[in-house]
Coordinates of C-alpha atoms in Angstrom, one line a residue:
M1 CA -3.5 9.6 2.1
P2 CA -5.3 8.9 -1.1
I3 CA -3.2 5.8 -1.9
A4 CA -4.4 2.7 -0.1
V5 CA -2.1 -0.4 0.2
D6 CA -3.7 -3.8 0.0
I7 CA -0.7 -6.0 0.8
D8 CA -2.6 -7.6 3.7
V9 CA -5.3 -8.7 1.3
M10 CA -2.8 -10.4 -1.0
L11 CA -1.0 -12.0 2.0
A12 CA -4.3 -13.5 3.2
R13 CA -5.1 -14.8 -0.3
R14 CA -1.7 -16.4 -0.6
K15 CA -1.8 -17.6 3.0
M16 CA 1.6 -16.0 3.6
S17 CA 3.0 -14.3 6.7
V18 CA 4.6 -10.8 6.7
G19 CA 7.9 -12.4 7.8
E20 CA 7.9 -14.9 4.9
L21 CA 7.0 -12.1 2.4
A22 CA 9.8 -9.9 3.8
D23 CA 12.3 -12.7 3.5
R24 CA 11.3 -13.6 -0.1
V25 CA 11.3 -9.9 -1.2
G26 CA 14.5 -9.1 0.6
I27 CA 13.3 -6.3 2.9
T28 CA 13.0 -6.1 6.7
P29 CA 9.7 -7.0 8.3
A30 CA 9.7 -3.5 9.8
N31 CA 10.0 -1.9 6.4
L32 CA 7.3 -4.2 5.0
A33 CA 5.0 -3.2 7.9
V34 CA 5.5 0.5 7.2
L35 CA 4.5 -0.1 3.6
K36 CA 1.7 -2.5 4.5
N37 CA 0.2 -0.1 7.0
G38 CA 0.2 2.8 4.5
R39 CA 2.9 4.9 6.4
A40 CA 5.5 4.8 3.6
K41 CA 6.2 8.0 1.8
A42 CA 7.6 6.1 -1.3
V43 CA 8.2 2.7 -2.7
R44 CA 11.0 1.7 -5.1
F45 CA 9.8 0.1 -8.4
A46 CA 12.3 -2.7 -7.7
T47 CA 10.5 -3.4 -4.4
L48 CA 7.1 -3.2 -6.0
A49 CA 8.2 -5.6 -8.7
A50 CA 9.6 -8.0 -6.2
L51 CA 6.3 -7.9 -4.2
C52 CA 4.4 -8.6 -7.4
E53 CA 6.7 -11.5 -8.3
V54 CA 6.5 -13.2 -4.9
L55 CA 2.7 -12.6 -4.6
E56 CA 2.0 -13.4 -8.2
C57 CA 0.0 -10.2 -8.7
Q58 CA -0.1 -6.9 -10.5
P59 CA 0.8 -3.5 -8.9
G60 CA -2.9 -2.6 -9.0
D61 CA -3.6 -5.5 -6.7
L62 CA -1.4 -3.9 -4.1
L63 CA -2.0 -0.2 -4.5
R64 CA -5.2 1.7 -5.2
W65 CA -6.3 5.4 -5.2
E66 CA -9.0 6.6 -2.9
A67 CA -10.5 10.0 -3.2
E68 CA -10.1 12.0 0.0
S69 CA -13.4 13.3 1.4
A70 CA -13.7 17.1 1.5
Q71 CA -13.2 18.5 4.9
P72 CA -15.3 21.6 6.0
D73 CA -12.1 23.7 5.9
D74 CA -11.5 22.7 2.3
V75 CA -14.8 24.2 1.0
P76 CA -14.4 27.8 -0.1
R77 CA -16.6 30.2 1.8
A78 CA -18.6 33.1 0.3
A79 CA -17.1 36.5 1.0
T80 CA -19.0 38.5 3.6
G81 CA -19.2 42.1 4.1

């Protein structure tokens, strides 16, 4: 997925555990783990805002875009014949 999640970086900088962050944000540790590990399909703005408030950071400190590398099947092939 081209969106990378850096919650673990901010947790380390703030010397905070996943459990503490989940409690302070008001989500389950399991849901925070899904988001932290990049397996979430979506995140509510309210949750993102709460994460930023607790971690004292900006959304861009938690989320970043990474270009996906082109796979051989993604490259158009010349027509033969």
